[in-house]
C-alpha cells in the first residue's frame, strides 16, 4: 500500500487533509508558507507538487528575470503570485524541451540565442515564452482528458497550517492565487479557453 503513495493512503484511511500531496505527488521540502508563490506552483503544475520546473522559490529569494518582468519583493505576499507563477512556468518549460538542467543559470536572452545559433531558426525571448506556454497548455489539456479538474488545483490542509518561528502566521491564499492564475492564462474554471487555444494554435487539441 505504501507504494501507492500518500494520496492513496489518505483516501483509504479518510485522512486526505493530512496527506501532503498534490495530484498524487508528495510535497517536497520547499514550503509555500515560506515562499507564497509555491502554493500556486504546486497546485497548478501538471505533475502536482513538483518544485523542480519552477524556480519560483528563487524568484521569492530575489532572482529577477527582467525579460518577462518576473520579480518578487515580498515572499509572503499573495499579490500577483498567480501571474508570476504562470510566467515562470512558461519560461521553465523550455528547460525540459531543450534537455537542459533545471539548475542552469540561463536567462531568456541567453536561451533564445542558444537555440538560434544551434538550429538556425530565428528565436527570440517572446517566441520561446509562447513555445513554453504552448507546451504547458498541452499538458493541461492532457490532464483534463485524464480526469484532472480545477478541484485538483489545491493544497492539502496539512501544509496550510501556520507554523511557529520565521514564517509564523504566514499561510498562502491558494484560492486567490489560482483565481488570478486562471485569469492570466485565460483558463475558464481551469480549462484553457477557445480564445487561448486559438491564440496558441492548439484548436486541434481541445
Short mmCIF file of N, CA and C in Angstrom, two decimals, residues 98 110-124:
data_model
loop_
_atom_site.label_atom_id
_atom_site.label_comp_id
_atom_site.label_asym_id
_atom_site.label_seq_id
_atom_site.Cartn_x
_atom_site.Cartn_y
_atom_site.Cartn_z
N UNK A 98 14.45 21.60 -24.27
CA UNK A 98 15.78 21.62 -24.89
C UNK A 98 16.75 20.67 -24.17
N UNK A 110 19.75 34.51 -23.22
CA UNK A 110 20.79 33.51 -23.49
C UNK A 110 20.19 32.25 -24.11
N UNK A 111 19.04 31.82 -23.59
CA UNK A 111 18.41 30.61 -24.11
C UNK A 111 17.95 30.81 -25.56
N UNK A 112 17.36 31.96 -25.84
CA UNK A 112 16.92 32.25 -27.21
C UNK A 112 18.12 32.27 -28.16
N UNK A 113 19.22 32.86 -27.73
CA UNK A 113 20.43 32.90 -28.56
C UNK A 113 20.99 31.50 -28.78
N UNK A 114 21.00 30.68 -27.73
CA UNK A 114 21.48 29.30 -27.85
C UNK A 114 20.69 28.55 -28.90
N UNK A 115 19.37 28.69 -28.85
CA UNK A 115 18.51 28.00 -29.80
C UNK A 115 18.70 28.53 -31.22
N UNK A 116 18.84 29.83 -31.32
CA UNK A 116 19.00 30.45 -32.64
C UNK A 116 20.29 29.98 -33.31
N UNK A 117 21.38 29.94 -32.54
CA UNK A 117 22.67 29.60 -33.13
C UNK A 117 22.85 28.11 -33.37
N UNK A 118 22.12 27.28 -32.62
CA UNK A 118 22.25 25.83 -32.82
C UNK A 118 21.27 25.27 -33.84
N UNK A 119 20.15 25.96 -34.06
CA UNK A 119 19.15 25.45 -35.00
C UNK A 119 19.07 26.25 -36.30
N UNK A 120 19.50 27.49 -36.26
CA UNK A 120 19.39 28.34 -37.44
C UNK A 120 18.05 29.04 -37.55
N UNK A 121 17.13 28.75 -36.63
CA UNK A 121 15.83 29.42 -36.63
C UNK A 121 15.91 30.72 -35.83
N UNK A 122 15.04 31.65 -36.18
CA UNK A 122 15.10 32.99 -35.59
C UNK A 122 14.31 33.05 -34.28
N UNK A 123 14.89 32.51 -33.21
CA UNK A 123 14.24 32.56 -31.90
C UNK A 123 14.54 33.89 -31.21
N UNK A 124 13.56 34.35 -30.42
CA UNK A 124 13.79 35.50 -29.54
C UNK A 124 13.07 35.23 -28.23
#
